[in-house]
Amino acid sequence: MIVQAHGHFDLLHYGHFKHLREASRLGYLVVTLTAGRFMSKPGHPIFTDDERLEMVASLRYVSEVQVVDSAYPYEAIDLVNPDIYVKGVEYRGVLPEYQYCVDKGIEVRFIGDKLYGSTVLAKQSGILQSA
């Protein structure tokens, strides 16, 4: 089984590790990264495409990593053509590429049990103050 996880993976944190470890248990894990020039979150990317690729590739759970030169995940999905496309549970019900995957016969799985986003973690630790 080919499993695909797609995202920015700019600031790696515990939630990313858990997500990729769980995804790797489903099969051969290909991680696709959105090219930095397409990131719209203020202050991002923090790391270059090559740096993010190197960090993610160094994880033992990851079989392969590719940077995709697109703002949208559809090109990444077409490139990998996975059997399973994984996203975190926080995307259930709000995943724009969900129907695209279903129409292509790709199983979509929402994995994980807790949100570990970098903003959430920063607020919890006091590094980032809530507005």
mmCIF file of C-alpha atoms in Angstrom:
data_model
loop_
_atom_site.group_PDB
_atom_site.id
_atom_site.type_symbol
_atom_site.label_atom_id
_atom_site.label_comp_id
_atom_site.label_asym_id
_atom_site.label_seq_id
_atom_site.Cartn_x
_atom_site.Cartn_y
_atom_site.Cartn_z
ATOM 1 C CA MET A 1 0.000 0.000 0.000
ATOM 2 C CA ILE A 2 1.203 3.484 -0.871
ATOM 3 C CA VAL A 3 0.247 6.027 1.768
ATOM 4 C CA GLN A 4 0.497 9.770 1.223
ATOM 5 C CA ALA A 5 0.701 12.568 3.772
ATOM 6 C CA HIS A 6 0.750 16.089 2.361
ATOM 7 C CA GLY A 7 1.365 19.447 3.992
ATOM 8 C CA HIS A 8 3.846 22.165 4.855
ATOM 9 C CA PHE A 9 5.798 20.415 7.629
ATOM 10 C CA ASP A 10 7.610 23.694 8.252
ATOM 11 C CA LEU A 11 8.034 23.568 12.021
ATOM 12 C CA LEU A 12 8.244 19.901 12.921
ATOM 13 C CA HIS A 13 6.710 19.113 16.293
ATOM 14 C CA TYR A 14 5.459 16.139 18.270
ATOM 15 C CA GLY A 15 2.157 16.068 16.400
ATOM 16 C CA HIS A 16 3.973 15.645 13.092
ATOM 17 C CA PHE A 17 5.994 12.744 14.465
ATOM 18 C CA LYS A 18 2.877 11.016 15.761
ATOM 19 C CA HIS A 19 1.005 11.626 12.512
ATOM 20 C CA LEU A 20 3.785 10.289 10.290
ATOM 21 C CA ARG A 21 4.439 7.294 12.550
ATOM 22 C CA GLU A 22 0.770 6.313 12.448
ATOM 23 C CA ALA A 23 0.613 6.853 8.683
ATOM 24 C CA SER A 24 3.694 4.677 8.139
ATOM 25 C CA ARG A 25 1.961 1.760 9.824
ATOM 26 C CA LEU A 26 -0.483 1.705 6.904
ATOM 27 C CA GLY A 27 2.168 1.149 4.212
ATOM 28 C CA TYR A 28 4.964 2.771 2.209
ATOM 29 C CA LEU A 29 4.801 6.411 3.316
ATOM 30 C CA VAL A 30 5.336 9.168 0.778
ATOM 31 C CA VAL A 31 5.291 12.683 2.219
ATOM 32 C CA THR A 32 4.682 15.539 -0.179
ATOM 33 C CA LEU A 33 5.532 19.092 0.825
ATOM 34 C CA THR A 34 3.918 22.232 -0.513
ATOM 35 C CA ALA A 35 6.636 24.429 -2.019
ATOM 36 C CA GLY A 36 7.414 27.322 0.297
ATOM 37 C CA ARG A 37 6.501 29.990 -2.230
ATOM 38 C CA PHE A 38 2.882 28.857 -1.962
ATOM 39 C CA MET A 39 2.604 29.069 1.838
ATOM 40 C CA SER A 40 0.164 31.762 2.868
ATOM 41 C CA LYS A 41 0.599 31.606 6.655
ATOM 42 C CA PRO A 42 2.294 34.830 7.863
ATOM 43 C CA GLY A 43 5.998 34.330 8.598
ATOM 44 C CA HIS A 44 6.227 31.053 6.700
ATOM 45 C CA PRO A 45 8.097 29.300 5.390
ATOM 46 C CA ILE A 46 10.629 29.406 8.174
ATOM 47 C CA PHE A 47 12.717 26.690 6.529
ATOM 48 C CA THR A 48 13.551 26.381 2.839
ATOM 49 C CA ASP A 49 12.115 23.611 0.695
ATOM 50 C CA ASP A 50 15.436 21.753 0.834
ATOM 51 C CA GLU A 51 15.658 22.087 4.624
ATOM 52 C CA ARG A 52 12.102 20.819 5.116
ATOM 53 C CA LEU A 53 12.751 17.964 2.705
ATOM 54 C CA GLU A 54 15.897 16.995 4.613
ATOM 55 C CA MET A 55 14.174 17.146 8.013
ATOM 56 C CA VAL A 56 11.206 15.032 6.956
ATOM 57 C CA ALA A 57 13.395 12.571 5.028
ATOM 58 C CA SER A 58 15.476 11.998 8.158
ATOM 59 C CA LEU A 59 12.485 10.487 9.982
ATOM 60 C CA ARG A 60 12.620 6.702 10.040
ATOM 61 C CA TYR A 61 8.872 6.499 9.460
ATOM 62 C CA VAL A 62 9.114 8.207 6.071
ATOM 63 C CA SER A 63 9.917 6.166 2.954
ATOM 64 C CA GLU A 64 10.074 9.040 0.457
ATOM 65 C CA VAL A 65 9.680 12.848 0.377
ATOM 66 C CA GLN A 66 8.959 15.176 -2.527
ATOM 67 C CA VAL A 67 8.429 18.923 -2.789
ATOM 68 C CA VAL A 68 5.456 19.788 -4.997
ATOM 69 C CA ASP A 69 5.510 23.100 -6.826
ATOM 70 C CA SER A 70 1.835 23.911 -6.349
ATOM 71 C CA ALA A 71 -0.410 25.727 -3.924
ATOM 72 C CA TYR A 72 -2.952 22.919 -4.034
ATOM 73 C CA PRO A 73 -2.721 19.258 -2.993
ATOM 74 C CA TYR A 74 -4.291 17.925 -6.191
ATOM 75 C CA GLU A 75 -1.007 17.916 -8.123
ATOM 76 C CA ALA A 76 0.662 16.100 -5.224
ATOM 77 C CA ILE A 77 -2.092 13.477 -5.206
ATOM 78 C CA ASP A 78 -1.760 12.991 -8.960
ATOM 79 C CA LEU A 79 2.024 12.689 -8.635
ATOM 80 C CA VAL A 80 1.903 9.956 -5.975
ATOM 81 C CA ASN A 81 -1.425 8.304 -6.819
ATOM 82 C CA PRO A 82 -1.623 6.698 -3.364
ATOM 83 C CA ASP A 83 -3.856 3.910 -2.169
ATOM 84 C CA ILE A 84 -4.480 5.852 1.063
ATOM 85 C CA TYR A 85 -4.347 9.619 1.653
ATOM 86 C CA VAL A 86 -3.983 10.608 5.309
ATOM 87 C CA LYS A 87 -4.760 13.794 7.189
ATOM 88 C CA GLY A 88 -5.129 14.602 10.867
ATOM 89 C CA VAL A 89 -8.490 14.258 12.600
ATOM 90 C CA GLU A 90 -8.877 18.037 12.643
ATOM 91 C CA TYR A 91 -9.497 17.919 8.869
ATOM 92 C CA ARG A 92 -12.520 15.615 9.115
ATOM 93 C CA GLY A 93 -15.420 17.380 7.416
ATOM 94 C CA VAL A 94 -13.295 20.261 6.097
ATOM 95 C CA LEU A 95 -10.839 18.627 3.708
ATOM 96 C CA PRO A 96 -11.075 20.287 0.265
ATOM 97 C CA GLU A 97 -9.339 17.380 -1.500
ATOM 98 C CA TYR A 98 -11.579 14.725 0.067
ATOM 99 C CA GLN A 99 -13.960 14.375 -2.899
ATOM 100 C CA TYR A 100 -11.067 14.552 -5.351
ATOM 101 C CA CYS A 101 -9.499 11.512 -3.678
ATOM 102 C CA VAL A 102 -12.790 9.615 -3.492
ATOM 103 C CA ASP A 103 -13.449 10.270 -7.194
ATOM 104 C CA LYS A 104 -10.013 8.798 -7.998
ATOM 105 C CA GLY A 105 -10.661 5.693 -5.858
ATOM 106 C CA ILE A 106 -8.223 6.760 -3.134
ATOM 107 C CA GLU A 107 -9.151 5.904 0.435
ATOM 108 C CA VAL A 108 -9.007 8.909 2.783
ATOM 109 C CA ARG A 109 -8.196 8.266 6.435
ATOM 110 C CA PHE A 110 -8.257 10.794 9.231
ATOM 111 C CA ILE A 111 -5.697 9.675 11.762
ATOM 112 C CA GLY A 112 -4.622 10.723 15.216
ATOM 113 C CA ASP A 113 -6.510 11.392 18.369
ATOM 114 C CA LYS A 114 -5.391 14.856 19.444
ATOM 115 C CA LEU A 115 -4.540 18.165 17.836
ATOM 116 C CA TYR A 116 -0.863 19.055 18.224
ATOM 117 C CA GLY A 117 -0.625 22.044 15.867
ATOM 118 C CA SER A 118 2.361 24.333 16.453
ATOM 119 C CA THR A 119 0.115 27.317 17.282
ATOM 120 C CA VAL A 120 -1.883 25.259 19.794
ATOM 121 C CA LEU A 121 1.324 24.003 21.429
ATOM 122 C CA ALA A 122 2.858 27.482 21.551
ATOM 123 C CA LYS A 123 -0.241 28.889 23.269
ATOM 124 C CA GLN A 124 -0.349 26.007 25.764
ATOM 125 C CA SER A 125 3.307 26.499 26.675
ATOM 126 C CA GLY A 126 2.968 30.278 27.051
ATOM 127 C CA ILE A 127 5.370 30.998 24.172
ATOM 128 C CA LEU A 128 2.513 32.592 22.236
ATOM 129 C CA GLN A 129 -0.060 34.638 24.099
ATOM 130 C CA SER A 130 -3.726 34.368 23.099
ATOM 131 C CA ALA A 131 -5.208 37.530 21.663
#
